[in-house]
Amino acid sequence: EAGVVQSPRYKIIEKKQPVAFWCNPISGHNTLYWYLQNLGQGPELLIRYENEEAVDDSQLPKDRFSAERLKGVDSTLKIQPAELGDSAVYLCASSLDRDTDTQYFGPGTRLTVL
Amino acid sequence: DQQVKQNSPSLSVQEGRISILNCDYTNSMFDYFLWYKKYPAEGPTFLISISSIKDKNEDGRFTVFLNKSAKHLSLHIVPSQPGDSAVYFCAASAIDNQGGKLIFGQGTELSVKP
């Protein structure tokens, strides 16, 4: 069974530039999560989707971050414009449904903002 | 407010000995706890979990203990192997209140020496 796929794996951009991350969850997983992981910290939830609906986006900085999950399968997370402090690893995870706590993570996208 | 804390950023253990990783939490509503393992440049991988109705769960070399009164859980690895060297994150969730949202600790880096 294929795992969670993320791309790109690494991204280096100048500050104020836009950037987008893509995630394809495990087939059949209805719930998709985007996490932010800073160096030396655990992952922190940015947004959770149940199918196409964003059910928890309370931690998403909406002035510069946006996300979508069209058709309830793959998802895109965007930052525009990027700031120096956005340098981190962006992780995508999926689970069968909201009550299944076992979340399966992708390899992440390491973003460096210069 | 750090609801899940792993106070030891690192741990070094000799191969064949026991590794004990600790985790404390503050939110009494948490009812499900998980341990994830993370290798460099990879996403976290689910290792083992425990429900609040249990005080122990065992899977091969890995055992998780939960002490609800102390709001403390621990992961025991015995015997430890060099391949266990990784960062270990504990995570907690409160199904009824947060729909399975995971709160992660900061991680403990385990090094198993041959």
PDB file of C-alpha atoms in Angstrom:
ATOM      1  CA  GLU A   1       0.000   0.000   0.000  1.00  0.00           C
ATOM      2  CA  ALA A   2       1.404   3.387  -1.008  1.00  0.00           C
ATOM      3  CA  GLY A   3       1.971   5.824   1.817  1.00  0.00           C
ATOM      4  CA  VAL A   4       1.292   9.531   1.998  1.00  0.00           C
ATOM      5  CA  VAL A   5       3.060  11.308  -0.835  1.00  0.00           C
ATOM      6  CA  GLN A   6       4.333  14.857  -0.572  1.00  0.00           C
ATOM      7  CA  SER A   7       6.114  17.103  -3.010  1.00  0.00           C
ATOM      8  CA  PRO A   8       8.437  18.805  -3.257  1.00  0.00           C
ATOM      9  CA  ARG A   9      10.704  17.314  -0.609  1.00  0.00           C
ATOM     10  CA  TYR A  10      12.783  20.477  -0.351  1.00  0.00           C
ATOM     11  CA  LYS A  11      12.101  24.070  -1.330  1.00  0.00           C
ATOM     12  CA  ILE A  12      14.271  27.166  -1.038  1.00  0.00           C
ATOM     13  CA  ILE A  13      12.721  30.530  -1.778  1.00  0.00           C
ATOM     14  CA  GLU A  14      13.333  34.207  -1.174  1.00  0.00           C
ATOM     15  CA  LYS A  15      11.136  35.951   1.376  1.00  0.00           C
ATOM     16  CA  LYS A  16       7.942  37.484   0.002  1.00  0.00           C
ATOM     17  CA  GLN A  17       7.750  34.810  -2.674  1.00  0.00           C
ATOM     18  CA  PRO A  18       4.809  32.384  -2.851  1.00  0.00           C
ATOM     19  CA  VAL A  19       5.219  28.664  -2.301  1.00  0.00           C
ATOM     20  CA  ALA A  20       2.913  25.659  -2.547  1.00  0.00           C
ATOM     21  CA  PHE A  21       3.098  22.136  -1.148  1.00  0.00           C
ATOM     22  CA  TRP A  22       1.183  19.150  -2.446  1.00  0.00           C
ATOM     23  CA  CYS A  23      -0.039  16.068  -0.612  1.00  0.00           C
ATOM     24  CA  ASN A  24      -1.678  12.861  -1.767  1.00  0.00           C
ATOM     25  CA  PRO A  25      -3.056  10.830   1.149  1.00  0.00           C
ATOM     26  CA  ILE A  26      -3.347   7.093   1.475  1.00  0.00           C
ATOM     27  CA  SER A  27      -6.131   5.805  -0.749  1.00  0.00           C
ATOM     28  CA  GLY A  28      -9.435   5.672   1.092  1.00  0.00           C
ATOM     29  CA  HIS A  29      -8.372   7.971   3.908  1.00  0.00           C
ATOM     30  CA  ASN A  30     -11.052  10.579   4.403  1.00  0.00           C
ATOM     31  CA  THR A  31      -9.230  12.763   6.894  1.00  0.00           C
ATOM     32  CA  LEU A  32      -6.189  14.783   5.885  1.00  0.00           C
ATOM     33  CA  TYR A  33      -3.976  16.916   8.097  1.00  0.00           C
ATOM     34  CA  TRP A  34      -1.333  19.539   7.511  1.00  0.00           C
ATOM     35  CA  TYR A  35       1.226  20.001  10.266  1.00  0.00           C
ATOM     36  CA  LEU A  36       4.079  22.425  10.811  1.00  0.00           C
ATOM     37  CA  GLN A  37       7.214  21.170  12.507  1.00  0.00           C
ATOM     38  CA  ASN A  38       9.832  23.622  13.702  1.00  0.00           C
ATOM     39  CA  LEU A  39      13.322  22.462  14.565  1.00  0.00           C
ATOM     40  CA  GLY A  40      13.417  20.688  17.914  1.00  0.00           C
ATOM     41  CA  GLN A  41       9.652  20.676  18.261  1.00  0.00           C
ATOM     42  CA  GLY A  42       6.835  18.242  17.654  1.00  0.00           C
ATOM     43  CA  PRO A  43       4.385  18.663  14.787  1.00  0.00           C
ATOM     44  CA  GLU A  44       1.661  21.267  15.273  1.00  0.00           C
ATOM     45  CA  LEU A  45      -1.646  21.005  13.466  1.00  0.00           C
ATOM     46  CA  LEU A  46      -2.379  23.701  10.895  1.00  0.00           C
ATOM     47  CA  ILE A  47      -5.565  22.374   9.342  1.00  0.00           C
ATOM     48  CA  ARG A  48      -7.647  19.207   9.237  1.00  0.00           C
ATOM     49  CA  TYR A  49      -9.933  18.140   6.421  1.00  0.00           C
ATOM     50  CA  GLU A  50     -12.747  15.638   6.500  1.00  0.00           C
ATOM     51  CA  ASN A  51     -13.271  14.908   2.829  1.00  0.00           C
ATOM     52  CA  GLU A  52     -13.456  18.352   1.181  1.00  0.00           C
ATOM     53  CA  GLU A  53     -14.404  20.233   4.343  1.00  0.00           C
ATOM     54  CA  ALA A  54     -11.876  22.041   6.508  1.00  0.00           C
ATOM     55  CA  VAL A  55     -13.156  21.148   9.990  1.00  0.00           C
ATOM     56  CA  ASP A  56     -10.331  22.607  12.058  1.00  0.00           C
ATOM     57  CA  ASP A  57      -8.272  25.497  10.715  1.00  0.00           C
ATOM     58  CA  SER A  58      -7.950  27.431  13.954  1.00  0.00           C
ATOM     59  CA  GLN A  59      -4.129  27.257  13.868  1.00  0.00           C
ATOM     60  CA  LEU A  60      -3.776  28.296  10.234  1.00  0.00           C
ATOM     61  CA  PRO A  61      -2.428  31.876   9.822  1.00  0.00           C
ATOM     62  CA  LYS A  62      -5.072  32.901   7.358  1.00  0.00           C
ATOM     63  CA  ASP A  63      -3.460  36.171   6.357  1.00  0.00           C
ATOM     64  CA  ARG A  64      -0.785  34.334   4.402  1.00  0.00           C
ATOM     65  CA  PHE A  65      -1.638  30.629   4.480  1.00  0.00           C
ATOM     66  CA  SER A  66      -4.342  28.903   2.501  1.00  0.00           C
ATOM     67  CA  ALA A  67      -5.231  25.311   1.810  1.00  0.00           C
ATOM     68  CA  GLU A  68      -7.603  23.372  -0.343  1.00  0.00           C
ATOM     69  CA  ARG A  69      -8.669  19.807  -0.819  1.00  0.00           C
ATOM     70  CA  LEU A  70     -10.662  19.687  -3.992  1.00  0.00           C
ATOM     71  CA  LYS A  71     -12.597  16.460  -4.581  1.00  0.00           C
ATOM     72  CA  GLY A  72     -11.619  15.257  -1.135  1.00  0.00           C
ATOM     73  CA  VAL A  73      -8.438  13.526  -2.202  1.00  0.00           C
ATOM     74  CA  ASP A  74      -5.176  15.392  -2.630  1.00  0.00           C
ATOM     75  CA  SER A  75      -4.507  18.734  -1.020  1.00  0.00           C
ATOM     76  CA  THR A  76      -2.409  21.853  -1.521  1.00  0.00           C
ATOM     77  CA  LEU A  77      -1.048  24.167   1.155  1.00  0.00           C
ATOM     78  CA  LYS A  78       0.044  27.623   0.021  1.00  0.00           C
ATOM     79  CA  ILE A  79       1.985  30.440   1.633  1.00  0.00           C
ATOM     80  CA  GLN A  80       1.866  33.885   0.084  1.00  0.00           C
ATOM     81  CA  PRO A  81       3.991  35.796   0.815  1.00  0.00           C
ATOM     82  CA  ALA A  82       6.535  33.662   2.662  1.00  0.00           C
ATOM     83  CA  GLU A  83       8.391  35.104   5.631  1.00  0.00           C
ATOM     84  CA  LEU A  84      11.708  34.099   7.186  1.00  0.00           C
ATOM     85  CA  GLY A  85       9.882  32.533  10.133  1.00  0.00           C
ATOM     86  CA  ASP A  86       8.047  30.132   7.840  1.00  0.00           C
ATOM     87  CA  SER A  87      11.192  28.049   7.441  1.00  0.00           C
ATOM     88  CA  ALA A  88      10.189  24.645   8.802  1.00  0.00           C
ATOM     89  CA  VAL A  89       9.088  21.175   7.752  1.00  0.00           C
ATOM     90  CA  TYR A  90       5.514  20.923   6.511  1.00  0.00           C
ATOM     91  CA  LEU A  91       4.042  17.493   7.125  1.00  0.00           C
ATOM     92  CA  CYS A  92       0.925  15.978   5.643  1.00  0.00           C
ATOM     93  CA  ALA A  93      -0.856  13.079   7.322  1.00  0.00           C
ATOM     94  CA  SER A  94      -4.001  11.082   6.706  1.00  0.00           C
ATOM     95  CA  SER A  95      -6.272   8.741   8.613  1.00  0.00           C
ATOM     96  CA  LEU A  96      -9.301   6.676   7.766  1.00  0.00           C
ATOM     97  CA  ASP A  97     -11.655   8.996   9.610  1.00  0.00           C
ATOM     98  CA  ARG A  98     -11.703  11.509  12.424  1.00  0.00           C
ATOM     99  CA  ASP A  99     -12.109   8.881  15.101  1.00  0.00           C
ATOM    100  CA  THR A 100      -9.139   6.841  13.969  1.00  0.00           C
ATOM    101  CA  ASP A 101      -6.232   8.386  15.755  1.00  0.00           C
ATOM    102  CA  THR A 102      -3.552   6.520  13.892  1.00  0.00           C
ATOM    103  CA  GLN A 103      -2.358   9.148  11.505  1.00  0.00           C
ATOM    104  CA  TYR A 104       0.075   8.203   8.777  1.00  0.00           C
ATOM    105  CA  PHE A 105       2.584  10.856   7.858  1.00  0.00           C
ATOM    106  CA  GLY A 106       4.287  11.719   4.635  1.00  0.00           C
ATOM    107  CA  PRO A 107       8.019  12.535   4.470  1.00  0.00           C
ATOM    108  CA  GLY A 108       7.392  16.276   4.681  1.00  0.00           C
ATOM    109  CA  THR A 109       8.558  19.298   2.716  1.00  0.00           C
ATOM    110  CA  ARG A 110      11.485  21.186   4.181  1.00  0.00           C
ATOM    111  CA  LEU A 111      11.024  24.884   3.410  1.00  0.00           C
ATOM    112  CA  THR A 112      13.874  27.355   3.677  1.00  0.00           C
ATOM    113  CA  VAL A 113      13.038  31.030   3.303  1.00  0.00           C
ATOM    114  CA  LEU A 114      16.058  33.263   2.643  1.00  0.00           C
TER     115      LEU A 114
ATOM    116  CA  ASP B   1       0.910  26.252  27.012  1.00  0.00           C
ATOM    117  CA  GLN B   2       2.634  22.931  26.351  1.00  0.00           C
ATOM    118  CA  GLN B   3      -0.021  20.307  27.025  1.00  0.00           C
ATOM    119  CA  VAL B   4       2.297  17.403  26.230  1.00  0.00           C
ATOM    120  CA  LYS B   5       5.870  17.527  27.465  1.00  0.00           C
ATOM    121  CA  GLN B   6       8.895  15.386  26.886  1.00  0.00           C
ATOM    122  CA  ASN B   7      11.429  16.811  29.268  1.00  0.00           C
ATOM    123  CA  SER B   8      14.417  14.819  28.062  1.00  0.00           C
ATOM    124  CA  PRO B   9      15.608  16.051  24.669  1.00  0.00           C
ATOM    125  CA  SER B  10      18.014  13.140  24.336  1.00  0.00           C
ATOM    126  CA  LEU B  11      18.771   9.696  25.721  1.00  0.00           C
ATOM    127  CA  SER B  12      21.726   7.409  25.138  1.00  0.00           C
ATOM    128  CA  VAL B  13      21.490   3.677  25.834  1.00  0.00           C
ATOM    129  CA  GLN B  14      23.733   0.685  25.281  1.00  0.00           C
ATOM    130  CA  GLU B  15      22.570  -1.952  22.819  1.00  0.00           C
ATOM    131  CA  GLY B  16      20.659  -4.735  24.562  1.00  0.00           C
ATOM    132  CA  ARG B  17      19.647  -2.573  27.515  1.00  0.00           C
ATOM    133  CA  ILE B  18      16.279  -1.027  28.207  1.00  0.00           C
ATOM    134  CA  SER B  19      15.327   2.397  26.847  1.00  0.00           C
ATOM    135  CA  ILE B  20      12.724   4.350  28.806  1.00  0.00           C
ATOM    136  CA  LEU B  21      11.233   7.449  27.240  1.00  0.00           C
ATOM    137  CA  ASN B  22       8.951   9.617  29.330  1.00  0.00           C
ATOM    138  CA  CYS B  23       6.068  11.934  28.572  1.00  0.00           C
ATOM    139  CA  ASP B  24       3.869  14.106  30.790  1.00  0.00           C
ATOM    140  CA  TYR B  25       0.579  15.763  29.948  1.00  0.00           C
ATOM    141  CA  THR B  26      -1.590  18.371  31.603  1.00  0.00           C
ATOM    142  CA  ASN B  27      -4.997  18.018  29.957  1.00  0.00           C
ATOM    143  CA  SER B  28      -7.124  15.521  31.906  1.00  0.00           C
ATOM    144  CA  MET B  29      -9.468  15.233  28.899  1.00  0.00           C
ATOM    145  CA  PHE B  30      -6.866  13.352  26.880  1.00  0.00           C
ATOM    146  CA  ASP B  31      -8.040   9.777  26.427  1.00  0.00           C
ATOM    147  CA  TYR B  32      -5.782   8.352  23.745  1.00  0.00           C
ATOM    148  CA  PHE B  33      -2.021   8.383  23.608  1.00  0.00           C
ATOM    149  CA  LEU B  34       0.408   7.445  20.868  1.00  0.00           C
ATOM    150  CA  TRP B  35       4.119   7.153  20.276  1.00  0.00           C
ATOM    151  CA  TYR B  36       5.655   8.009  16.947  1.00  0.00           C
ATOM    152  CA  LYS B  37       9.186   7.369  15.777  1.00  0.00           C
ATOM    153  CA  LYS B  38      10.973   9.647  13.342  1.00  0.00           C
ATOM    154  CA  TYR B  39      14.122   9.062  11.332  1.00  0.00           C
ATOM    155  CA  PRO B  40      15.948  12.015   9.726  1.00  0.00           C
ATOM    156  CA  ALA B  41      14.339  13.268   6.513  1.00  0.00           C
ATOM    157  CA  GLU B  42      11.304  11.055   7.035  1.00  0.00           C
ATOM    158  CA  GLY B  43       7.870  11.684   8.472  1.00  0.00           C
ATOM    159  CA  PRO B  44       6.873  10.313  11.886  1.00  0.00           C
ATOM    160  CA  THR B  45       5.886   6.637  11.882  1.00  0.00           C
ATOM    161  CA  PHE B  46       3.241   5.276  14.222  1.00  0.00           C
ATOM    162  CA  LEU B  47       4.735   2.941  16.817  1.00  0.00           C
ATOM    163  CA  ILE B  48       2.250   2.076  19.539  1.00  0.00           C
ATOM    164  CA  SER B  49      -0.809   3.534  21.245  1.00  0.00           C
ATOM    165  CA  ILE B  50      -2.813   3.185  24.428  1.00  0.00           C
ATOM    166  CA  SER B  51      -6.335   4.091  25.423  1.00  0.00           C
ATOM    167  CA  SER B  52      -7.016   5.711  28.776  1.00  0.00           C
ATOM    168  CA  ILE B  53      -8.998   2.646  29.857  1.00  0.00           C
ATOM    169  CA  LYS B  54      -5.760   0.656  29.930  1.00  0.00           C
ATOM    170  CA  ASP B  55      -2.558   1.110  31.858  1.00  0.00           C
ATOM    171  CA  LYS B  56      -0.305  -0.992  29.659  1.00  0.00           C
ATOM    172  CA  ASN B  57      -0.027  -2.000  26.038  1.00  0.00           C
ATOM    173  CA  GLU B  58       2.667  -4.234  24.638  1.00  0.00           C
ATOM    174  CA  ASP B  59       3.818  -4.878  21.088  1.00  0.00           C
ATOM    175  CA  GLY B  60       6.948  -6.942  20.740  1.00  0.00           C
ATOM    176  CA  ARG B  61       9.888  -5.051  22.179  1.00  0.00           C
ATOM    177  CA  PHE B  62       7.769  -1.966  22.789  1.00  0.00           C
ATOM    178  CA  THR B  63       5.579  -1.392  25.839  1.00  0.00           C
ATOM    179  CA  VAL B  64       3.701   1.758  26.730  1.00  0.00           C
ATOM    180  CA  PHE B  65       2.649   2.422  30.320  1.00  0.00           C
ATOM    181  CA  LEU B  66       0.011   4.958  31.308  1.00  0.00           C
ATOM    182  CA  ASN B  67      -0.364   6.429  34.782  1.00  0.00           C
ATOM    183  CA  LYS B  68      -3.496   8.553  34.622  1.00  0.00           C
ATOM    184  CA  SER B  69      -3.290   9.845  38.171  1.00  0.00           C
ATOM    185  CA  ALA B  70       0.200  11.181  37.502  1.00  0.00           C
ATOM    186  CA  LYS B  71      -0.664  12.209  33.926  1.00  0.00           C
ATOM    187  CA  HIS B  72       2.415  10.369  32.792  1.00  0.00           C
ATOM    188  CA  LEU B  73       3.200   7.817  30.148  1.00  0.00           C
ATOM    189  CA  SER B  74       6.357   6.031  29.229  1.00  0.00           C
ATOM    190  CA  LEU B  75       7.661   3.941  26.374  1.00  0.00           C
ATOM    191  CA  HIS B  76       9.908   0.999  27.169  1.00  0.00           C
ATOM    192  CA  ILE B  77      12.055  -0.585  24.501  1.00  0.00           C
ATOM    193  CA  VAL B  78      13.732  -3.823  25.463  1.00  0.00           C
ATOM    194  CA  PRO B  79      16.135  -4.913  24.277  1.00  0.00           C
ATOM    195  CA  SER B  80      17.267  -1.726  22.554  1.00  0.00           C
ATOM    196  CA  GLN B  81      18.824  -2.069  19.113  1.00  0.00           C
ATOM    197  CA  PRO B  82      20.955   0.383  17.094  1.00  0.00           C
ATOM    198  CA  GLY B  83      18.111   0.629  14.562  1.00  0.00           C
ATOM    199  CA  ASP B  84      15.938   2.112  17.300  1.00  0.00           C
ATOM    200  CA  SER B  85      18.049   5.275  17.179  1.00  0.00           C
ATOM    201  CA  ALA B  86      15.566   7.987  16.180  1.00  0.00           C
ATOM    202  CA  VAL B  87      13.483  10.816  17.595  1.00  0.00           C
ATOM    203  CA  TYR B  88      10.454   9.612  19.539  1.00  0.00           C
ATOM    204  CA  PHE B  89       7.358  11.773  19.899  1.00  0.00           C
ATOM    205  CA  CYS B  90       4.497  11.138  22.254  1.00  0.00           C
ATOM    206  CA  ALA B  91       1.107  12.494  21.266  1.00  0.00           C
ATOM    207  CA  ALA B  92      -2.269  12.757  22.930  1.00  0.00           C
ATOM    208  CA  SER B  93      -5.822  13.347  21.843  1.00  0.00           C
ATOM    209  CA  ALA B  94      -9.278  13.872  23.304  1.00  0.00           C
ATOM    210  CA  ILE B  95     -11.740  12.256  20.933  1.00  0.00           C
ATOM    211  CA  ASP B  96     -14.932  13.750  22.282  1.00  0.00           C
ATOM    212  CA  ASN B  97     -13.654  17.289  22.491  1.00  0.00           C
ATOM    213  CA  GLN B  98     -11.323  17.606  19.586  1.00  0.00           C
ATOM    214  CA  GLY B  99     -12.250  14.937  17.105  1.00  0.00           C
ATOM    215  CA  GLY B 100      -8.945  13.176  17.265  1.00  0.00           C
ATOM    216  CA  LYS B 101      -6.667  16.211  17.091  1.00  0.00           C
ATOM    217  CA  LEU B 102      -3.187  15.134  18.146  1.00  0.00           C
ATOM    218  CA  ILE B 103      -1.052  17.237  20.452  1.00  0.00           C
ATOM    219  CA  PHE B 104       2.622  16.294  20.214  1.00  0.00           C
ATOM    220  CA  GLY B 105       5.467  16.579  22.668  1.00  0.00           C
ATOM    221  CA  GLN B 106       8.804  18.070  21.666  1.00  0.00           C
ATOM    222  CA  GLY B 107      10.443  14.714  21.053  1.00  0.00           C
ATOM    223  CA  THR B 108      13.291  12.737  22.628  1.00  0.00           C
ATOM    224  CA  GLU B 109      16.248  11.720  20.521  1.00  0.00           C
ATOM    225  CA  LEU B 110      17.265   8.163  21.356  1.00  0.00           C
ATOM    226  CA  SER B 111      20.742   6.950  20.550  1.00  0.00           C
ATOM    227  CA  VAL B 112      21.464   3.243  20.952  1.00  0.00           C
ATOM    228  CA  LYS B 113      25.190   2.521  21.031  1.00  0.00           C
ATOM    229  CA  PRO B 114      26.524  -0.825  19.755  1.00  0.00           C
TER     230      PRO B 114
END
